mmCIF file of C-alpha atoms and ligand atoms in Angstrom:
data_model
loop_
_atom_site.group_PDB
_atom_site.id
_atom_site.type_symbol
_atom_site.label_atom_id
_atom_site.label_comp_id
_atom_site.label_asym_id
_atom_site.label_seq_id
_atom_site.Cartn_x
_atom_site.Cartn_y
_atom_site.Cartn_z
ATOM 1 C CA MET A 27 -30.436 14.466 -11.937
ATOM 2 C CA ALA A 28 -27.565 14.569 -9.629
ATOM 3 C CA ASP A 29 -24.246 15.249 -11.886
ATOM 4 C CA SER A 30 -22.356 12.111 -12.531
ATOM 5 C CA PRO A 31 -19.130 11.557 -10.396
ATOM 6 C CA MET A 32 -15.831 12.787 -11.737
ATOM 7 C CA THR A 33 -13.705 10.321 -13.312
ATOM 8 C CA LEU A 34 -10.002 9.481 -12.338
ATOM 9 C CA SER A 35 -8.439 11.573 -15.183
ATOM 10 C CA GLU A 36 -10.850 14.517 -14.669
ATOM 11 C CA HIS A 37 -9.899 14.250 -10.868
ATOM 12 C CA LEU A 38 -6.374 14.051 -11.658
ATOM 13 C CA SER A 39 -6.438 17.565 -13.680
ATOM 14 C CA THR A 40 -7.865 19.374 -10.419
ATOM 15 C CA GLN A 41 -4.783 17.977 -8.608
ATOM 16 C CA GLN A 42 -2.239 19.305 -11.027
ATOM 17 C CA ALA A 43 -1.465 22.313 -8.463
ATOM 18 C CA ALA A 44 0.114 19.903 -6.032
ATOM 19 C CA LEU A 45 2.722 19.143 -8.466
ATOM 20 C CA SER A 46 5.300 20.921 -10.532
ATOM 21 C CA THR A 47 4.222 21.209 -14.041
ATOM 22 C CA GLU A 48 6.493 19.222 -15.455
ATOM 23 C CA HIS A 49 5.811 15.966 -13.094
ATOM 24 C CA ALA A 50 2.072 16.739 -13.478
ATOM 25 C CA ARG A 51 1.990 15.592 -16.897
ATOM 26 C CA ASN A 52 3.928 12.577 -16.133
ATOM 27 C CA VAL A 53 1.936 11.878 -13.022
ATOM 28 C CA ALA A 54 -1.170 11.919 -14.572
ATOM 29 C CA ALA A 55 -0.109 9.868 -17.480
ATOM 30 C CA VAL A 56 1.191 6.994 -15.142
ATOM 31 C CA LEU A 57 -1.727 7.167 -12.914
ATOM 32 C CA GLY A 58 -4.254 7.330 -15.541
ATOM 33 C CA ARG A 59 -2.617 4.171 -17.099
ATOM 34 C CA ILE A 60 -2.543 2.239 -13.520
ATOM 35 C CA GLY A 61 -6.133 2.920 -13.617
ATOM 36 C CA ARG A 62 -6.778 1.069 -16.822
ATOM 37 C CA VAL A 63 -4.208 -1.880 -15.659
ATOM 38 C CA ALA A 64 -6.247 -2.178 -12.644
ATOM 39 C CA ALA A 65 -9.356 -2.495 -14.837
ATOM 40 C CA VAL A 66 -7.690 -5.302 -16.575
ATOM 41 C CA ILE A 67 -6.517 -7.040 -13.619
ATOM 42 C CA ALA A 68 -9.856 -7.220 -12.073
ATOM 43 C CA GLN A 69 -10.975 -8.651 -15.037
ATOM 44 C CA GLU A 70 -8.275 -11.523 -14.863
ATOM 45 C CA LEU A 71 -8.953 -12.064 -11.482
ATOM 46 C CA ALA A 72 -12.495 -12.632 -11.916
ATOM 47 C CA HIS A 73 -11.748 -15.292 -14.401
ATOM 48 C CA ALA A 74 -8.479 -16.797 -12.920
ATOM 49 C CA ALA A 75 -10.108 -19.857 -11.868
ATOM 50 C CA LEU A 76 -11.807 -20.322 -15.461
ATOM 51 C CA ARG A 77 -8.426 -19.535 -17.193
ATOM 52 C CA ASP A 78 -6.177 -21.990 -15.225
ATOM 53 C CA GLN A 79 -4.659 -18.753 -13.544
ATOM 54 C CA LEU A 80 -4.651 -19.836 -10.019
ATOM 55 C CA GLY A 81 -1.826 -21.593 -8.319
ATOM 56 C CA TYR A 82 2.149 -21.364 -8.294
ATOM 57 C CA VAL A 83 4.442 -21.007 -11.160
ATOM 58 C CA GLY A 84 7.169 -22.464 -8.770
ATOM 59 C CA GLY A 85 10.567 -20.759 -7.787
ATOM 60 C CA ALA A 86 10.563 -17.814 -5.371
ATOM 61 C CA ASN A 87 10.702 -14.058 -5.994
ATOM 62 C CA ALA A 88 13.537 -11.273 -4.838
ATOM 63 C CA THR A 89 12.159 -11.678 -1.237
ATOM 64 C CA GLY A 90 11.808 -15.323 -1.037
ATOM 65 C CA ASP A 91 8.256 -15.419 -1.524
ATOM 66 C CA GLN A 92 6.639 -18.448 -3.411
ATOM 67 C CA VAL A 93 5.301 -17.035 -6.665
ATOM 68 C CA LYS A 94 1.746 -17.313 -8.111
ATOM 69 C CA LYS A 95 1.023 -17.301 -11.846
ATOM 70 C CA LEU A 96 -0.786 -14.071 -11.105
ATOM 71 C CA ASP A 97 2.027 -12.471 -9.537
ATOM 72 C CA VAL A 98 4.045 -12.954 -12.429
ATOM 73 C CA TRP A 99 1.001 -11.917 -14.846
ATOM 74 C CA GLY A 100 0.716 -9.022 -12.845
ATOM 75 C CA HIS A 101 4.017 -7.856 -12.984
ATOM 76 C CA GLU A 102 4.426 -8.339 -16.670
ATOM 77 C CA THR A 103 1.015 -6.318 -17.450
ATOM 78 C CA MET A 104 2.457 -3.374 -15.073
ATOM 79 C CA VAL A 105 5.660 -3.516 -16.935
ATOM 80 C CA SER A 106 4.381 -3.190 -20.550
ATOM 81 C CA ALA A 107 1.766 -0.639 -19.379
ATOM 82 C CA LEU A 108 3.995 1.393 -17.728
ATOM 83 C CA ARG A 109 6.564 1.276 -20.713
ATOM 84 C CA GLU A 110 3.913 2.613 -23.044
ATOM 85 C CA THR A 111 3.364 5.777 -20.902
ATOM 86 C CA GLY A 112 6.745 7.128 -22.000
ATOM 87 C CA ALA A 113 6.679 8.727 -18.594
ATOM 88 C CA CYS A 114 8.250 5.842 -16.490
ATOM 89 C CA ALA A 115 11.840 5.660 -16.355
ATOM 90 C CA ALA A 116 12.073 2.605 -14.281
ATOM 91 C CA LEU A 117 10.128 0.045 -12.155
ATOM 92 C CA VAL A 118 10.901 -1.382 -8.827
ATOM 93 C CA SER A 119 8.688 -4.366 -8.610
ATOM 94 C CA GLU A 120 7.973 -7.141 -5.829
ATOM 95 C CA GLU A 121 8.596 -9.652 -8.624
ATOM 96 C CA ALA A 122 12.044 -8.400 -10.273
ATOM 97 C CA ALA A 123 15.218 -8.747 -8.230
ATOM 98 C CA ASP A 124 16.405 -5.385 -9.832
ATOM 99 C CA PRO A 125 14.744 -2.310 -11.210
ATOM 100 C CA VAL A 126 13.247 -2.420 -14.531
ATOM 101 C CA GLU A 127 14.840 0.231 -16.755
ATOM 102 C CA MET A 128 12.633 1.756 -19.209
ATOM 103 C CA ARG A 129 14.924 4.346 -20.694
ATOM 104 C CA ALA A 130 11.946 6.877 -20.831
ATOM 105 C CA GLY A 131 13.687 10.229 -21.029
ATOM 106 C CA GLY A 132 13.788 13.354 -19.603
ATOM 107 C CA THR A 133 14.446 14.775 -16.053
ATOM 108 C CA HIS A 134 10.981 14.706 -15.228
ATOM 109 C CA ALA A 135 10.645 10.962 -15.953
ATOM 110 C CA LEU A 136 9.074 8.856 -13.159
ATOM 111 C CA VAL A 137 10.083 5.745 -11.077
ATOM 112 C CA VAL A 138 7.401 3.746 -10.043
ATOM 113 C CA CYS A 139 7.655 1.174 -7.183
ATOM 114 C CA ALA A 140 4.939 -1.422 -6.949
ATOM 115 C CA ASP A 141 3.472 -4.440 -5.694
ATOM 116 C CA PRO A 142 1.514 -5.772 -8.708
ATOM 117 C CA VAL A 143 -0.353 -8.047 -6.714
ATOM 118 C CA ASP A 144 -0.535 -7.718 -3.010
ATOM 119 C CA GLY A 145 -1.919 -10.436 -0.881
ATOM 120 C CA SER A 146 -1.102 -13.365 -2.756
ATOM 121 C CA SER A 147 -1.970 -15.917 -0.297
ATOM 122 C CA ASN A 148 -5.679 -14.654 -0.683
ATOM 123 C CA LEU A 149 -5.584 -15.341 -4.630
ATOM 124 C CA ASP A 150 -6.722 -19.129 -4.575
ATOM 125 C CA VAL A 151 -9.292 -18.645 -1.849
ATOM 126 C CA ASN A 152 -11.202 -15.950 -3.748
ATOM 127 C CA GLY A 153 -10.150 -13.350 -1.097
ATOM 128 C CA SER A 154 -9.613 -9.676 -1.511
ATOM 129 C CA VAL A 155 -6.165 -8.757 -3.224
ATOM 130 C CA GLY A 156 -4.717 -5.663 -4.290
ATOM 131 C CA THR A 157 -2.037 -3.429 -6.184
ATOM 132 C CA ILE A 158 0.188 -0.885 -4.463
ATOM 133 C CA PHE A 159 2.274 1.827 -6.104
ATOM 134 C CA SER A 160 4.369 4.787 -5.365
ATOM 135 C CA LEU A 161 5.863 7.470 -7.652
ATOM 136 C CA LYS A 162 9.140 9.299 -7.191
ATOM 137 C CA PRO A 163 10.980 11.694 -9.397
ATOM 138 C CA SER A 164 13.858 10.199 -11.374
ATOM 139 C CA ARG A 165 15.930 13.234 -11.318
ATOM 140 C CA GLY A 166 17.147 12.436 -15.045
ATOM 141 C CA LYS A 167 19.214 9.568 -13.452
ATOM 142 C CA SER A 168 20.351 7.026 -15.726
ATOM 143 C CA PRO A 169 20.044 4.103 -14.664
ATOM 144 C CA ALA A 170 17.011 5.476 -13.073
ATOM 145 C CA GLY A 171 16.374 2.685 -10.666
ATOM 146 C CA PRO A 172 18.523 4.232 -8.104
ATOM 147 C CA ALA A 173 16.344 7.255 -7.697
ATOM 148 C CA ALA A 174 13.620 4.955 -6.006
ATOM 149 C CA LEU A 175 16.067 4.856 -2.952
ATOM 150 C CA GLY A 176 15.900 7.338 -0.202
ATOM 151 C CA ALA A 177 12.945 8.420 2.219
ATOM 152 C CA GLY A 178 9.359 8.264 1.767
ATOM 153 C CA THR A 179 9.005 11.837 2.089
ATOM 154 C CA ASP A 180 10.158 12.061 -1.561
ATOM 155 C CA GLN A 181 7.247 10.207 -3.150
ATOM 156 C CA ILE A 182 5.065 12.618 -5.377
ATOM 157 C CA ALA A 183 2.222 10.228 -5.276
ATOM 158 C CA ALA A 184 1.290 6.921 -4.156
ATOM 159 C CA GLY A 185 -1.817 4.651 -4.199
ATOM 160 C CA TYR A 186 -3.283 1.139 -4.213
ATOM 161 C CA VAL A 187 -6.292 -0.662 -6.115
ATOM 162 C CA MET A 188 -8.305 -3.007 -3.944
ATOM 163 C CA TYR A 189 -9.949 -6.152 -5.887
ATOM 164 C CA GLY A 190 -12.918 -7.070 -3.758
ATOM 165 C CA PRO A 191 -16.679 -7.228 -4.234
ATOM 166 C CA ALA A 192 -16.139 -3.644 -5.923
ATOM 167 C CA THR A 193 -12.798 -2.595 -7.382
ATOM 168 C CA THR A 194 -11.441 0.676 -5.591
ATOM 169 C CA LEU A 195 -8.682 2.966 -6.383
ATOM 170 C CA VAL A 196 -7.134 5.339 -3.789
ATOM 171 C CA TYR A 197 -4.562 7.792 -4.573
ATOM 172 C CA THR A 198 -2.780 10.943 -3.358
ATOM 173 C CA VAL A 199 -0.412 13.363 -4.921
ATOM 174 C CA GLY A 200 0.213 15.010 -1.449
ATOM 175 C CA ARG A 201 -3.173 17.018 -1.699
ATOM 176 C CA GLY A 202 -5.412 14.678 0.524
ATOM 177 C CA THR A 203 -6.394 11.042 -0.263
ATOM 178 C CA HIS A 204 -9.271 10.050 -2.526
ATOM 179 C CA GLY A 205 -11.280 7.174 -3.473
ATOM 180 C CA PHE A 206 -12.660 5.932 -6.497
ATOM 181 C CA THR A 207 -14.860 2.950 -7.517
ATOM 182 C CA LEU A 208 -14.751 1.106 -10.869
ATOM 183 C CA ALA A 209 -17.745 1.028 -13.137
ATOM 184 C CA PRO A 210 -17.325 -2.554 -14.814
ATOM 185 C CA GLU A 211 -19.444 -1.297 -17.800
ATOM 186 C CA THR A 212 -17.032 1.488 -18.758
ATOM 187 C CA GLY A 213 -14.095 0.606 -17.165
ATOM 188 C CA GLU A 214 -13.694 4.175 -15.848
ATOM 189 C CA PHE A 215 -12.703 4.866 -12.195
ATOM 190 C CA LEU A 216 -15.516 7.366 -10.591
ATOM 191 C CA LEU A 217 -14.985 9.511 -7.398
ATOM 192 C CA THR A 218 -16.955 8.015 -4.605
ATOM 193 C CA HIS A 219 -14.690 8.845 -1.719
ATOM 194 C CA PRO A 220 -13.602 12.388 -1.873
ATOM 195 C CA ASP A 221 -10.771 13.836 0.560
ATOM 196 C CA ILE A 222 -10.919 10.661 2.779
ATOM 197 C CA ARG A 223 -10.500 11.531 6.575
ATOM 198 C CA ILE A 224 -9.379 8.775 9.022
ATOM 199 C CA PRO A 225 -11.355 8.762 12.304
ATOM 200 C CA LYS A 226 -9.040 10.139 15.148
ATOM 201 C CA ARG A 227 -9.579 6.869 17.044
ATOM 202 C CA GLY A 228 -11.110 3.593 15.765
ATOM 203 C CA LYS A 229 -12.828 0.312 17.250
ATOM 204 C CA THR A 230 -10.923 -2.269 15.255
ATOM 205 C CA TYR A 231 -6.952 -3.643 14.847
ATOM 206 C CA GLY A 232 -5.517 -5.645 12.234
ATOM 207 C CA ILE A 233 -2.619 -7.682 13.081
ATOM 208 C CA ASN A 234 -1.430 -11.588 12.535
ATOM 209 C CA GLU A 235 -1.757 -12.501 16.157
ATOM 210 C CA GLY A 236 -0.071 -15.971 15.280
ATOM 211 C CA ASN A 237 3.119 -14.172 15.617
ATOM 212 C CA VAL A 238 2.725 -12.688 19.200
ATOM 213 C CA ASN A 239 5.410 -14.615 20.861
ATOM 214 C CA ALA A 240 8.002 -12.927 18.346
ATOM 215 C CA TRP A 241 6.578 -9.430 18.902
ATOM 216 C CA HIS A 242 8.673 -6.646 20.801
ATOM 217 C CA PRO A 243 7.328 -6.507 24.462
ATOM 218 C CA GLY A 244 5.741 -2.924 23.706
ATOM 219 C CA GLN A 245 3.770 -4.387 20.896
ATOM 220 C CA ARG A 246 2.543 -7.340 23.208
ATOM 221 C CA ALA A 247 1.491 -4.927 25.824
ATOM 222 C CA PHE A 248 -0.452 -2.710 23.551
ATOM 223 C CA VAL A 249 -2.553 -5.458 21.800
ATOM 224 C CA GLU A 250 -3.089 -6.583 25.452
ATOM 225 C CA TYR A 251 -4.298 -3.094 26.291
ATOM 226 C CA LEU A 252 -6.616 -2.956 22.867
ATOM 227 C CA LYS A 253 -8.148 -6.344 23.990
ATOM 228 C CA THR A 254 -8.680 -5.112 27.643
ATOM 229 C CA LYS A 255 -12.590 -4.070 28.449
ATOM 230 C CA ASP A 256 -12.685 -0.410 29.336
ATOM 231 C CA LYS A 257 -16.011 1.386 28.264
ATOM 232 C CA ALA A 258 -14.737 4.697 28.491
ATOM 233 C CA SER A 259 -12.114 4.168 26.226
ATOM 234 C CA GLY A 260 -13.976 2.101 23.779
ATOM 235 C CA ARG A 261 -12.254 -0.998 24.250
ATOM 236 C CA PRO A 262 -11.982 -3.840 23.652
ATOM 237 C CA TYR A 263 -11.223 -3.145 20.229
ATOM 238 C CA SER A 264 -12.324 -6.032 17.716
ATOM 239 C CA LEU A 265 -9.905 -7.900 15.546
ATOM 240 C CA ARG A 266 -9.879 -7.588 11.709
ATOM 241 C CA TYR A 267 -7.552 -9.118 9.639
ATOM 242 C CA SER A 268 -7.865 -10.192 6.077
ATOM 243 C CA GLY A 269 -4.404 -11.387 5.323
ATOM 244 C CA ALA A 270 -4.018 -8.571 2.266
ATOM 245 C CA MET A 271 -2.556 -5.364 3.391
ATOM 246 C CA VAL A 272 -4.547 -3.390 0.977
ATOM 247 C CA ALA A 273 -7.818 -4.576 2.043
ATOM 248 C CA ASP A 274 -6.692 -4.085 6.006
ATOM 249 C CA VAL A 275 -5.681 -0.788 5.361
ATOM 250 C CA HIS A 276 -8.675 0.191 3.081
ATOM 251 C CA ARG A 277 -10.974 -0.687 6.092
ATOM 252 C CA THR A 278 -8.628 1.188 8.288
ATOM 253 C CA LEU A 279 -8.624 4.590 6.213
ATOM 254 C CA LEU A 280 -12.543 4.539 6.047
ATOM 255 C CA ASP A 281 -13.363 3.118 9.469
ATOM 256 C CA GLY A 282 -10.507 4.056 11.538
ATOM 257 C CA GLY A 283 -8.304 1.847 14.020
ATOM 258 C CA LEU A 284 -4.910 0.146 13.110
ATOM 259 C CA PHE A 285 -3.186 -2.168 10.606
ATOM 260 C CA MET A 286 0.020 -3.520 12.107
ATOM 261 C CA TYR A 287 2.630 -5.868 10.987
ATOM 262 C CA PRO A 288 5.545 -5.474 13.396
ATOM 263 C CA ALA A 289 9.071 -6.695 13.123
ATOM 264 C CA ASP A 290 9.956 -10.454 14.519
ATOM 265 C CA TRP A 291 11.931 -9.741 17.662
ATOM 266 C CA SER A 292 12.860 -13.068 18.376
ATOM 267 C CA ASP A 293 16.321 -11.779 18.302
ATOM 268 C CA PRO A 294 16.124 -8.640 19.624
ATOM 269 C CA ALA A 295 19.626 -7.773 18.157
ATOM 270 C CA LYS A 296 18.055 -8.202 14.762
ATOM 271 C CA PRO A 297 14.513 -7.526 14.371
ATOM 272 C CA LYS A 298 12.859 -8.924 11.340
ATOM 273 C CA PRO A 299 10.370 -6.865 9.378
ATOM 274 C CA LYS A 300 8.096 -8.670 6.918
ATOM 275 C CA LEU A 301 6.489 -5.973 4.775
ATOM 276 C CA ARG A 302 8.478 -4.195 1.821
ATOM 277 C CA LEU A 303 9.126 -0.484 2.421
ATOM 278 C CA LEU A 304 9.177 0.748 -1.109
ATOM 279 C CA TYR A 305 6.009 -0.720 -2.374
ATOM 280 C CA GLU A 306 4.021 -1.671 0.415
ATOM 281 C CA VAL A 307 4.937 0.584 3.590
ATOM 282 C CA ALA A 308 6.028 3.989 2.418
ATOM 283 C CA PRO A 309 3.113 4.417 -0.211
ATOM 284 C CA MET A 310 0.558 3.408 2.478
ATOM 285 C CA GLY A 311 2.104 5.649 5.090
ATOM 286 C CA LEU A 312 1.707 8.679 2.731
ATOM 287 C CA LEU A 313 -1.942 7.935 1.871
ATOM 288 C CA VAL A 314 -2.666 7.336 5.819
ATOM 289 C CA GLU A 315 -0.984 10.590 6.685
ATOM 290 C CA GLN A 316 -2.893 12.573 3.852
ATOM 291 C CA ALA A 317 -5.913 11.100 5.262
ATOM 292 C CA GLY A 318 -5.103 12.797 8.714
ATOM 293 C CA GLY A 319 -3.745 9.470 10.089
ATOM 294 C CA ARG A 320 -0.244 8.527 11.252
ATOM 295 C CA ALA A 321 2.188 5.690 10.068
ATOM 296 C CA SER A 322 5.030 4.631 12.498
ATOM 297 C CA THR A 323 7.521 1.686 12.966
ATOM 298 C CA GLY A 324 7.057 1.751 16.630
ATOM 299 C CA PHE A 325 10.188 4.005 16.764
ATOM 300 C CA GLU A 326 10.075 6.541 14.087
ATOM 301 C CA ARG A 327 7.573 8.044 11.222
ATOM 302 C CA VAL A 328 7.430 5.548 8.311
ATOM 303 C CA LEU A 329 8.043 8.373 5.856
ATOM 304 C CA ASP A 330 11.380 9.245 7.527
ATOM 305 C CA VAL A 331 12.691 5.667 6.939
ATOM 306 C CA VAL A 332 15.468 5.682 4.564
ATOM 307 C CA ALA A 333 15.586 2.669 2.032
ATOM 308 C CA THR A 334 19.157 1.799 0.767
ATOM 309 C CA GLU A 335 18.059 -1.626 -0.880
ATOM 310 C CA TYR A 336 15.170 -2.129 -3.290
ATOM 311 C CA HIS A 337 13.408 -4.984 -1.374
ATOM 312 C CA GLN A 338 14.280 -3.523 2.094
ATOM 313 C CA ARG A 339 11.924 -4.466 4.733
ATOM 314 C CA ALA A 340 10.212 -2.296 7.502
ATOM 315 C CA ALA A 341 7.787 -2.587 10.521
ATOM 316 C CA VAL A 342 4.380 -0.624 10.322
ATOM 317 C CA ILE A 343 1.734 0.599 12.767
ATOM 318 C CA LEU A 344 -0.507 2.687 10.722
ATOM 319 C CA GLY A 345 -4.127 4.231 11.218
ATOM 320 C CA SER A 346 -6.062 6.488 13.455
ATOM 321 C CA PRO A 347 -3.571 9.043 14.724
ATOM 322 C CA GLU A 348 -4.575 8.659 18.709
ATOM 323 C CA ASP A 349 -4.333 4.948 18.255
ATOM 324 C CA VAL A 350 -0.777 4.882 16.417
ATOM 325 C CA ALA A 351 0.418 7.592 19.027
ATOM 326 C CA MET A 352 -0.725 5.048 21.574
ATOM 327 C CA ALA A 353 1.258 2.384 20.111
ATOM 328 C CA ASP A 354 4.273 4.492 19.978
ATOM 329 C CA GLU A 355 3.882 5.275 23.662
ATOM 330 C CA PHE A 356 3.960 1.324 24.340
ATOM 331 C CA TYR A 357 7.180 0.900 22.481
ATOM 332 C CA ARG A 358 8.789 3.636 24.453
ATOM 333 C CA ARG A 359 7.898 2.222 27.810
HETATM 334 P P1 FBP B 29 2.296 -10.234 -0.737
HETATM 335 O O1 FBP B 29 1.494 -10.984 -0.948
HETATM 336 O O2 FBP B 29 2.417 -9.073 -2.035
HETATM 337 O O3 FBP B 29 3.600 -10.894 -0.726
HETATM 338 O O4 FBP B 29 2.271 -9.219 0.393
HETATM 339 C C1 FBP B 29 2.449 -9.644 1.595
HETATM 340 C C2 FBP B 29 1.258 -9.568 2.402
HETATM 341 O O5 FBP B 29 0.354 -10.776 1.732
HETATM 342 C C3 FBP B 29 0.423 -8.307 2.864
HETATM 343 O O6 FBP B 29 -0.551 -8.159 1.822
HETATM 344 C C4 FBP B 29 -0.192 -8.871 3.912
HETATM 345 O O7 FBP B 29 -0.622 -7.993 5.005
HETATM 346 C C5 FBP B 29 0.623 -9.956 4.554
HETATM 347 O O8 FBP B 29 1.625 -10.162 3.773
HETATM 348 C C6 FBP B 29 0.160 -11.102 5.301
HETATM 349 O O9 FBP B 29 1.084 -11.792 5.963
HETATM 350 P P2 FBP B 29 0.914 -12.992 7.040
HETATM 351 O O10 FBP B 29 0.428 -14.223 5.916
HETATM 352 O O11 FBP B 29 2.296 -13.199 7.378
HETATM 353 O O12 FBP B 29 -0.172 -12.636 7.916
#
């Protein structure tokens, strides 16, 4: 009989070598807890319509988005779970203007940046949603929140959970990108996608084409290029866009191609990106790079962008290395 697949906690222990001993214990504690929170969130999503958990609570979050009941519930569930680990010094969350300090002690406590419920516009229509997270060293700072700022290269771990037909957790500690599937009966995440390698080139692209008139000219020309028929280069690419970054990135990681959310260039002097750097763009950038892909803003590597604000936004073009390289070329023209 085939061996039963490795559990998340077993796999985490095989990844320890990638981390300093002190951080390794805290990373395992935090990632293990996020795995358990994800099983709880999956349950809640499945019952949301039955528990009057759909719809808005009213009011807007730190980045001006209308807040859904499940956004708040997801945030509070994440806060209490991370607090209990004793390994998390602060949480930077999409749903809180300022970092939530947790006074977990020690130089090796971690700062977590998270989007507890990503793709909120899909919640009330039973579409795929997710949770995105990034772990950075707190360096013993107090308050610890400011340790979240800086470049994406400071991340020591990152991941996401996708709540779709199955619940999938994908993470990296800088030693490849690995995928797990939730066994609802046991609440365990089991290794189903070890060492994901993104194809060098893809056949699909994901972008909100409704924004085409606000794109940088290089972005517009690149999407036109993808849509132009040319058998030799496998074009046209097909459009695949779910409205939830986690679902679009997950497809891109497994099948190749691109996910893009470029900035609004209506005023070229002040380009306006949408997605948030610390808890959307940077963690996805690390996961994609660890799977052999690339993540760019169109002008620079996403992981080199330095965050100076907690809810700073950044443009993103990520996916298959040859496709992203082509996009960068169109931006340079
Ligand atoms: P939140 O739902 O967490 O605010 O995330 C933003 C997001 O929903 C991404 O998941 C998604 O890729 C994007 O916004 C969709 O934006 P748009 O509706 O403009 O296409």
